[in-house]
Coordinates of C-alpha atoms in Angstrom, one line a residue:
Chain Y
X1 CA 84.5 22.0 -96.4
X2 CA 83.5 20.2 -92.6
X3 CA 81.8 23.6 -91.7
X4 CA 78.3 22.9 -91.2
X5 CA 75.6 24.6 -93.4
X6 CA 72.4 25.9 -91.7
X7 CA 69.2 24.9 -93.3
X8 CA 67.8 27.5 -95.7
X9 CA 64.6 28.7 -97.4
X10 CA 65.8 27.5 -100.7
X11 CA 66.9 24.2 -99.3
X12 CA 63.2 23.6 -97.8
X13 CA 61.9 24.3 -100.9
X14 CA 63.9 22.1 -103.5
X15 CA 63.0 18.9 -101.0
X16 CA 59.4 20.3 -100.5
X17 CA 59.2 20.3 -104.4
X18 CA 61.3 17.1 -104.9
X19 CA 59.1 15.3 -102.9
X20 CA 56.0 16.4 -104.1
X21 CA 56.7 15.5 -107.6
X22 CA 57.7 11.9 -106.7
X23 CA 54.6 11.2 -104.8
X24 CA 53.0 12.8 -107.9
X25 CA 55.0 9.8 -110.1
X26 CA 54.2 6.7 -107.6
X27 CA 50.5 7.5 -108.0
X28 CA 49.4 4.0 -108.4
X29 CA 47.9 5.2 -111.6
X30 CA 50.8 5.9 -113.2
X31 CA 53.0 2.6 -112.1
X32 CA 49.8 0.2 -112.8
X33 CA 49.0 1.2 -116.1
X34 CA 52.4 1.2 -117.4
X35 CA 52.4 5.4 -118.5
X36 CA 56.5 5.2 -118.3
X37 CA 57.1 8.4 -120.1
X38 CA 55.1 10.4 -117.5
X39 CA 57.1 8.2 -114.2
X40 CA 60.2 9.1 -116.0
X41 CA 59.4 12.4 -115.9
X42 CA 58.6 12.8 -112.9
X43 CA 61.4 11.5 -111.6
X44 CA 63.9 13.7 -113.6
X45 CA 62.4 16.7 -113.0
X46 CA 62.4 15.7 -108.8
X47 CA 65.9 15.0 -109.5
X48 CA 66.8 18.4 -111.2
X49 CA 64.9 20.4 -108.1
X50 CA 67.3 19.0 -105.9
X51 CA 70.2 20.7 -107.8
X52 CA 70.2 24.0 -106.6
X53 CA 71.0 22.1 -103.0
X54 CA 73.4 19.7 -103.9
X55 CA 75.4 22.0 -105.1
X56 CA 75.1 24.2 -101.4
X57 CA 75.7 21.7 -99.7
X58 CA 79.0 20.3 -102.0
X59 CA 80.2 23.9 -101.2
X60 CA 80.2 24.7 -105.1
X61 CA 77.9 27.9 -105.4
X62 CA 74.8 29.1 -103.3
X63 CA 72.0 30.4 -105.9
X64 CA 69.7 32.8 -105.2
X65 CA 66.4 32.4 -103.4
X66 CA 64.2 34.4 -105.7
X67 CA 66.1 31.7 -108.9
X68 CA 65.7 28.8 -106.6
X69 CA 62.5 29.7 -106.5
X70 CA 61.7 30.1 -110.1
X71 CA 63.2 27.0 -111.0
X72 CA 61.4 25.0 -108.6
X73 CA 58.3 26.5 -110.1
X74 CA 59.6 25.7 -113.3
X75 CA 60.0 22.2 -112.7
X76 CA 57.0 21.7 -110.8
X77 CA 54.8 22.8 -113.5
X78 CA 56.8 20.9 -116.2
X79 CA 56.3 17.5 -114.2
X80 CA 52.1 18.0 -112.8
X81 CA 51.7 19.5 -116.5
X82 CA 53.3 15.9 -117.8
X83 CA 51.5 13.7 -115.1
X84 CA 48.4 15.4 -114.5
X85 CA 47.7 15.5 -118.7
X86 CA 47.5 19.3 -118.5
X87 CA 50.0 19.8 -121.5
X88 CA 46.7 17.9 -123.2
X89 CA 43.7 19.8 -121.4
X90 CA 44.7 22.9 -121.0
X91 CA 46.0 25.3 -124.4
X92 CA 47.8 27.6 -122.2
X93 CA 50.0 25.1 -120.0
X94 CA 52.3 25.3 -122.7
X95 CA 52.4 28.6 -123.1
X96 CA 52.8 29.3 -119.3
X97 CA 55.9 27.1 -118.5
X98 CA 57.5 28.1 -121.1
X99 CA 57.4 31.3 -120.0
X100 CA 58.4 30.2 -116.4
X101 CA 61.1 28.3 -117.6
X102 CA 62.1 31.1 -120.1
X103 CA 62.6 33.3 -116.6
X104 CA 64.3 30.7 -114.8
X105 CA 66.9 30.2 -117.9
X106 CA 66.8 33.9 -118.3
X107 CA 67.6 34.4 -114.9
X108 CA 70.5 32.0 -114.8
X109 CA 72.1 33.9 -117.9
X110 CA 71.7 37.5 -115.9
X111 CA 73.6 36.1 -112.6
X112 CA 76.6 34.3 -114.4
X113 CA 76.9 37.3 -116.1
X114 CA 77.4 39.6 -113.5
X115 CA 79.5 36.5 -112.3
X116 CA 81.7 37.0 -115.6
X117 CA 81.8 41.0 -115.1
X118 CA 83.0 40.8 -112.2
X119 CA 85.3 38.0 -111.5
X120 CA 87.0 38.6 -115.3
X121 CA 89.5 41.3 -115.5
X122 CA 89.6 41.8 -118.9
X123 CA 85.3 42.2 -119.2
X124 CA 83.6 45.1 -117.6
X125 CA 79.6 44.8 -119.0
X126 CA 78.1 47.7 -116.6
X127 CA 74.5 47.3 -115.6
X128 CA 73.3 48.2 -119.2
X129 CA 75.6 45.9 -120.7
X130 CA 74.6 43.3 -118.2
X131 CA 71.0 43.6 -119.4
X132 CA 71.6 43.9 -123.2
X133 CA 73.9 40.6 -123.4
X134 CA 70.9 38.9 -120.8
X135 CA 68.4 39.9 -123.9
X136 CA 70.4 39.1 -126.8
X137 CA 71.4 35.7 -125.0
X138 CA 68.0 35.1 -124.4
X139 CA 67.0 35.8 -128.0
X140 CA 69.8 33.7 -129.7
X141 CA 69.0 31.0 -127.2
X142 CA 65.2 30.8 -128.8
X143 CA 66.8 30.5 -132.1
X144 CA 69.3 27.5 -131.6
X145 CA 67.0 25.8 -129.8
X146 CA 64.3 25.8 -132.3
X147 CA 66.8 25.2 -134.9
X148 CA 68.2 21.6 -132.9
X149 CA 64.7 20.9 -132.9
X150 CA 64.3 21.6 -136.6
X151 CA 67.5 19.8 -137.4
X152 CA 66.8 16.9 -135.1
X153 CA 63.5 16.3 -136.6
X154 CA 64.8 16.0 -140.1
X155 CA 67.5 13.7 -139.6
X156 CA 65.7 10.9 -137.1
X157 CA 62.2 11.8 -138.4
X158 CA 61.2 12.7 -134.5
X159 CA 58.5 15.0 -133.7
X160 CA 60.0 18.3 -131.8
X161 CA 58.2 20.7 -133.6
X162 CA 54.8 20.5 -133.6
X163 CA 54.3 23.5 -136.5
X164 CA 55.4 26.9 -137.3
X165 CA 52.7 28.1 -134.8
X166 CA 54.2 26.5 -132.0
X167 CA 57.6 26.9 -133.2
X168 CA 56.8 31.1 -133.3
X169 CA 54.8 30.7 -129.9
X170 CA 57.4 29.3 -128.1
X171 CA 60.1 32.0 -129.1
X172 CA 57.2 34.4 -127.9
X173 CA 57.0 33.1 -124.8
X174 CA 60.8 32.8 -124.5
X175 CA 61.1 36.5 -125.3
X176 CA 58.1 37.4 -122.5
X177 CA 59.6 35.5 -120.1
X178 CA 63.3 37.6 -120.7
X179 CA 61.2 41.0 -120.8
X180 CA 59.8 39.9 -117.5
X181 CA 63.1 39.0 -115.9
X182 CA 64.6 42.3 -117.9
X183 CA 62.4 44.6 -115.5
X184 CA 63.2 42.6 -112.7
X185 CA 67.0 42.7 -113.5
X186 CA 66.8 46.7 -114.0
X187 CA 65.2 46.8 -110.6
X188 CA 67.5 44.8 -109.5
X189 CA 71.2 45.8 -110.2
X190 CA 69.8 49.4 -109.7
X191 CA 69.7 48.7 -105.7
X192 CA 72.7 46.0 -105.6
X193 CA 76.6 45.8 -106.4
X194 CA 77.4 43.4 -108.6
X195 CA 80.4 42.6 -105.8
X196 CA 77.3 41.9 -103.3
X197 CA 75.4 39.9 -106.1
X198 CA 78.9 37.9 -106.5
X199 CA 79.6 37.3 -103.0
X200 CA 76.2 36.1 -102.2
X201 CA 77.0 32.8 -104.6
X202 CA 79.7 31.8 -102.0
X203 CA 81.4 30.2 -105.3
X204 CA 84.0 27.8 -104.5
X205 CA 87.6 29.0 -105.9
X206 CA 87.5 26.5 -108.4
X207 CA 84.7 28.2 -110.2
X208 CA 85.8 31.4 -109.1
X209 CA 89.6 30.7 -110.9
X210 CA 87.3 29.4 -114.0
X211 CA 85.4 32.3 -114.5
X212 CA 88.6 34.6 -113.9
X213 CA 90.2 32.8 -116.2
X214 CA 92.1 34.9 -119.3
X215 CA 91.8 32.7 -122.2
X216 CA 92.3 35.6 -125.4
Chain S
X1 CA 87.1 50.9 -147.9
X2 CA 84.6 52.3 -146.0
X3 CA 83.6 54.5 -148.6
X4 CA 83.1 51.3 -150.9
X5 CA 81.2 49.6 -147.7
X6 CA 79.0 52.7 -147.5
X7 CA 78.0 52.3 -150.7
X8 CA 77.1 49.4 -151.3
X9 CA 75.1 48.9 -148.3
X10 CA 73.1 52.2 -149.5
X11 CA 72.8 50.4 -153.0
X12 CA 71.3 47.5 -151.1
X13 CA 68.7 49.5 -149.3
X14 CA 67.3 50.9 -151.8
X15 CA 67.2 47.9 -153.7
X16 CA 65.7 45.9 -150.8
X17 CA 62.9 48.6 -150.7
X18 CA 62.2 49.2 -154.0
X19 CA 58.7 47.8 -155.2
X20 CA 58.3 44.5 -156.1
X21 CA 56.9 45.6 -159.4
X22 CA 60.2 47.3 -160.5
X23 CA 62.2 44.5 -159.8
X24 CA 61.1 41.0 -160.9
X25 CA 57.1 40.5 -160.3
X26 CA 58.0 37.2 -158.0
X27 CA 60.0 39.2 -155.3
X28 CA 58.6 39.1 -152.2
X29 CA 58.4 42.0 -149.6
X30 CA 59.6 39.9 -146.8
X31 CA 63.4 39.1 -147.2
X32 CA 64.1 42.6 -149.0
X33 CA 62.9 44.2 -145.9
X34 CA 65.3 42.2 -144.0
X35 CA 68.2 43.1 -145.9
X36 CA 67.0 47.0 -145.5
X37 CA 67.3 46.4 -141.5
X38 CA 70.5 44.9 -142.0
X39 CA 72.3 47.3 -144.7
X40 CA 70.8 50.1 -142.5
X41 CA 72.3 48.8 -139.2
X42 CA 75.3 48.4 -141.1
X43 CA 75.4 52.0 -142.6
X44 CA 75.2 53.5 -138.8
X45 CA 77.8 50.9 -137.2
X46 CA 80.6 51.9 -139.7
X47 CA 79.8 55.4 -140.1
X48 CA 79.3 55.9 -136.3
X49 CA 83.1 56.2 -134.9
X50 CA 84.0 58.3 -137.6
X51 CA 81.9 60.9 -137.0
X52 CA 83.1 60.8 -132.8
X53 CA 85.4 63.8 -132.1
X54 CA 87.5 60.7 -130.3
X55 CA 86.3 58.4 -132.8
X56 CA 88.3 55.8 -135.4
X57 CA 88.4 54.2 -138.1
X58 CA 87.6 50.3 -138.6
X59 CA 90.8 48.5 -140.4
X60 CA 90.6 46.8 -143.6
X61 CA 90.1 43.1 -142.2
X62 CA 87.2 44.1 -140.4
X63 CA 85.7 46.3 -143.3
X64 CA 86.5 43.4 -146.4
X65 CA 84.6 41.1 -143.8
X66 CA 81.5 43.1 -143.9
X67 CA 82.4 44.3 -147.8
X68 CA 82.3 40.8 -149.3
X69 CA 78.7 39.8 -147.9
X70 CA 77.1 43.0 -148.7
X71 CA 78.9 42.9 -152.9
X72 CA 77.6 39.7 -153.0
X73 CA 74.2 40.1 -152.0
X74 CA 73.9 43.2 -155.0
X75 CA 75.3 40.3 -157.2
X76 CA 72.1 38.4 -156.1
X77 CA 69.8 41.3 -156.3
X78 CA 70.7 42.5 -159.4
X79 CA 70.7 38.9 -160.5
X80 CA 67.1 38.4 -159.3
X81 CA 65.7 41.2 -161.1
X82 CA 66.2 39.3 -164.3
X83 CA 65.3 36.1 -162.6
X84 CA 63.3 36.2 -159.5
X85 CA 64.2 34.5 -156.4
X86 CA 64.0 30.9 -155.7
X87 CA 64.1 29.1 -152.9
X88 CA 68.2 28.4 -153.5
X89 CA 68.6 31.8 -153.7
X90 CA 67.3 32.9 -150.6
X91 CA 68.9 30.7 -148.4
X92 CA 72.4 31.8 -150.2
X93 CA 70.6 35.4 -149.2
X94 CA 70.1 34.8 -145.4
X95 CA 73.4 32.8 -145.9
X96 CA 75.4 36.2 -146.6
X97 CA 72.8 38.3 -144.8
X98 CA 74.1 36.2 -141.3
X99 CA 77.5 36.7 -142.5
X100 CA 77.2 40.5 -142.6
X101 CA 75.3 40.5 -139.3
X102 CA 77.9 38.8 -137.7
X103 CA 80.7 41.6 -139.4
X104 CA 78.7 44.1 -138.3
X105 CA 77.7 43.1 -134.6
X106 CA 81.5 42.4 -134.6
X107 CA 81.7 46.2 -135.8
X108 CA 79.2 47.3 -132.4
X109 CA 81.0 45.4 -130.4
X110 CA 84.2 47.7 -130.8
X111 CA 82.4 50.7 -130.8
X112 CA 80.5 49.6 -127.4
X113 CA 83.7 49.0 -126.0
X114 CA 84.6 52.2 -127.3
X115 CA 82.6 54.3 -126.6
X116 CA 80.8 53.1 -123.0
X117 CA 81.7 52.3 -119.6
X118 CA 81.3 48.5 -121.2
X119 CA 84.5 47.1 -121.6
X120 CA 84.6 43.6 -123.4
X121 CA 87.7 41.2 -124.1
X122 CA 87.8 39.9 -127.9
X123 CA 86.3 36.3 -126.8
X124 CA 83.1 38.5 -125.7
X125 CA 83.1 40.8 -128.4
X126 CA 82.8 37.6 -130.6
X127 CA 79.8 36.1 -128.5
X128 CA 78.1 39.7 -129.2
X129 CA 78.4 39.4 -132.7
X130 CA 76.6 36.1 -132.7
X131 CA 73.7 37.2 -130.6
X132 CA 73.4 40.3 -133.1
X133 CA 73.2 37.9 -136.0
X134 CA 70.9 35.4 -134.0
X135 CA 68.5 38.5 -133.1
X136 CA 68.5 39.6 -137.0
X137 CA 68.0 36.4 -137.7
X138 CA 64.8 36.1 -134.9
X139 CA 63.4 39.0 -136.7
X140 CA 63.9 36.8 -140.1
X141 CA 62.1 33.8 -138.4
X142 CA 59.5 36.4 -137.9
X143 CA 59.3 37.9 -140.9
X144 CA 58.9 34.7 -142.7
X145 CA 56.2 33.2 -140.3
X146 CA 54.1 36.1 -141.0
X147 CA 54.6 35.5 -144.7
X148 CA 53.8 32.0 -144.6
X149 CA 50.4 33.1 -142.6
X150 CA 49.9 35.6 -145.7
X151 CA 50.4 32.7 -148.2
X152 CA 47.6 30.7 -146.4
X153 CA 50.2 27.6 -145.3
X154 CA 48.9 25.1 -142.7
X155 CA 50.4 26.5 -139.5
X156 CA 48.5 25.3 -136.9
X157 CA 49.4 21.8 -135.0
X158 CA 45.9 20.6 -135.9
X159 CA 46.1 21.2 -139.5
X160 CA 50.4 18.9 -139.8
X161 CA 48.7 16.7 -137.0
X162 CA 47.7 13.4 -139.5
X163 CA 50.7 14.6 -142.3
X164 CA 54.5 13.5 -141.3
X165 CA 55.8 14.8 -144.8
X166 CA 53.6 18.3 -144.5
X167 CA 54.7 19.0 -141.4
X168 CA 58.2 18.5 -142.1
X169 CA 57.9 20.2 -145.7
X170 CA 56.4 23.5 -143.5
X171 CA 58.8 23.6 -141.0
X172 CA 61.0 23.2 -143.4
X173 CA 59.8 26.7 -144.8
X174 CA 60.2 28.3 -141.5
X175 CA 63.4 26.6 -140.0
X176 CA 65.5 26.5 -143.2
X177 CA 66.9 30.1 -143.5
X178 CA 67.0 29.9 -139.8
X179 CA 69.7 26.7 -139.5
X180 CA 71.5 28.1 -143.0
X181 CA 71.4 31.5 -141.1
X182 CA 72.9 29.8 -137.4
X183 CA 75.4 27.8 -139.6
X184 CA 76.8 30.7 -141.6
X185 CA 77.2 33.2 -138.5
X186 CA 79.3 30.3 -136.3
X187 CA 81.5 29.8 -139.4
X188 CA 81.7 33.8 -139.6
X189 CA 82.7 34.2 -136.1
X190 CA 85.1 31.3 -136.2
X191 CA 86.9 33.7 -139.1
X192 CA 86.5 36.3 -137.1
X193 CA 88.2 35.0 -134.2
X194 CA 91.1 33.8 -136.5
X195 CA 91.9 37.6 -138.1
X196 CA 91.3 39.1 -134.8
X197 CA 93.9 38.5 -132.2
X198 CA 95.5 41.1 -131.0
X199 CA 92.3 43.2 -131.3
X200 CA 93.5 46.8 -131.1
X201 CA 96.2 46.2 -134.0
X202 CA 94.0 44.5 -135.9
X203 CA 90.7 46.5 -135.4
X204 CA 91.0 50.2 -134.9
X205 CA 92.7 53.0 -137.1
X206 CA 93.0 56.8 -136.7
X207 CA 92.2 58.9 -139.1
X208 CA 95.6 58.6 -141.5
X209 CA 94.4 55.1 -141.7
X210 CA 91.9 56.5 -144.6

């Protein structure tokens, strides 16, 4: 755990994009005229880019640079959409971060799953497998999380869901962005082993024993 | 049993794509056609290891699972031809229509592991049998959105913008089958998981098992 850590790529970029979202907040036009929803944001989604490191430098897992990356982007476009009013000026914003974000989810599900395949003894996906449950994930993902929204908004009366357009946009967008990642993932397992893929997260043996773990 | 299962799904399809005139003159196109993916699906994932020169049989747990959701929905079919479908009706429609997805992804689950160099433990095989049902039921959510652009609802943020109750009442028309549907399949699985421990007692037959 003492061992030192050299600086990395991904490192530079979660504080790069950290910072530049909280100068983004402290724009004195945001703190004088009181816009607390946007500060807040901005401040959560500066706290979320710094994830990725934390958990490097804690010695929990190292994530990938090309994921790093895509969350970062993820998050920087969620927070300048919210502070800069583009969610409100432009009718694509939307569209296009929740595709980004749909990639970044998406490519969190294919990792841990090659994780799951191979650190659990009893599970063995393959690269297809690996790929179908990414999809299907993805897909059911769309669903409950349109369904907590429609739920949510029937029992407190809040304002999730916008209308049945955006309700069937977003799930559009969700399922580009997992296409997207799809081909990349194809690509991608085609010229790696999933023992490379694993060893590059450098999980600690905590997680490792977790995912392991047989629980049927 | 699987004969029976067979069947009735078969029964089903050709009810779910039998014109709407036939049957009563309120039925819709759009949740019939769902029930023809579904009671097709199924007719390939239980016939499919039978027909495998290595193949097997799926036990009776499994198979009365999958049985009871498909009997039931001819019940309602039947029913509706006298009566038309209401909006009770179809949710107890998608209701059953989750349950059988769920049986039936459960069903492809044990013939992936079968039959490809995927190999999944029975936690795993449940979790695929929820995403099935999730992305039949995504196909549903579909399905119903385009219908509700067919039936000339407000759909468009601008249009629920000024109206809290209209924009509830339409989402309501989209999202309802949906959360019925997502209710139903964890409930399903939770079953599932209960009859299923043990997997290849409980699961897969050979052929004297007929």
């Amino acid at each position: 755990m003492s061992e030192k850590k050299p600086f990395t790529t991904a490192d530079m970029l979660c504080i790069l994009t950290a910072l530049a979202l909280l100068s983004l907040s402290f724009r004195p036009a945001h703190v004088e005229n009181g816009l607390t929803y946007g500060f807040y944001t901005g401040l959560f989604t500066a706290a979320i880019c710094l994830v990725p490191f934390l958990l490097r430098r804690m010695g929990f897992m190292t994530l990938p640079l090309t994921f790093v990356m895509v969350l970062e982007t993820a998050l920087f476009l969620h927070g300048y959409g919210v502070l800069s009013g583009s969610y409100d000026r432009y009718v694509w914003y939307d569209f296009m971060t929740h595709v980004i974000s749909s990639m970044a989810v998406c490519l969190c599900v294919f990792y841990a799953l090659i994780a799951v395949s191979q650190n659990d003894k009893r599970t063995m996906m393959g690269k297809d497998g690996v790929l179908l449950f990414t999809m299907l994930i993805m897909t059911a993902f769309g669903i409950y999380w349109e369904t907590a929204e429609f739920v949510l908004d029937m029992l407190t009366g809040s304002h999730m869901q916008y209308g049945p357009f955006d309700t069937i946009a977003d799930m559009v967008s969700n399922v580009i962005g997992a296409a997207i990642i799809g081909i990349y993932a194809r690509h991608f397992i085609a010229h790696h082993s999933g023992y490379d893929i694993v060893e590059g997260f450098e999980m600690s043996g905590r997680l490792a024993r977790f995912i392991s773990q047989e629980r049927d | 049993m699987t004969g029976a299962l067979v069947a009735l799904s078969l029964a089903i399809a050709m009810l779910s794509i039998a014109p709407s005139g036939i049957l009563a003159p309120e039925t819709s196109w759009m949740q019939e056609w769902m029930w023809f993916i579904v009671s097709i699906s199924g007719l390939f994932i239980v016939a499919y290891p039978n027909n495998k020169p290595d193949g097997f049989y799926f036990r009776k747990p499994i198979l009365v699972m999958a049985l009871i959701p498909v009997a039931l929905q001819a019940v309602l079919a039947f029913y509706a031809m006298a009566e038309g479908w209401d909006w009770n009706m179809r949710n107890v429609s998608v209701a059953l229509m989750a349950w059988a997805s769920v049986s039936y992804g459960y069903m492809l689950a044990i013939s992936i592991d079968s039959f490809t160099e995927t190999k999944l433990s029975n936690r795993w095989m449940l979790v695929f049998s929820l995403l099935f049902c999730m992305a039949i039921v995504s196909l549903q959510m579909f399905s119903q959105f385009v219908f509700m652009v067919s039936e000339g609802y407000p759909i468009f943020d601008g249009d629920l913008f000024l109206s809290v109750e209209k924009r509830l009442e339409v989402n309501a028309v989209l999202g309802t089958n949906a959360t019925v549907a997502v209710i139903v399949s964890i409930l399903t699985s939770a079953v599932l998981r209960k009859i299923t421990c043990g997997k290849d007692q409980v699961l897969r037959g050979g052929a004297e098992d007929e």
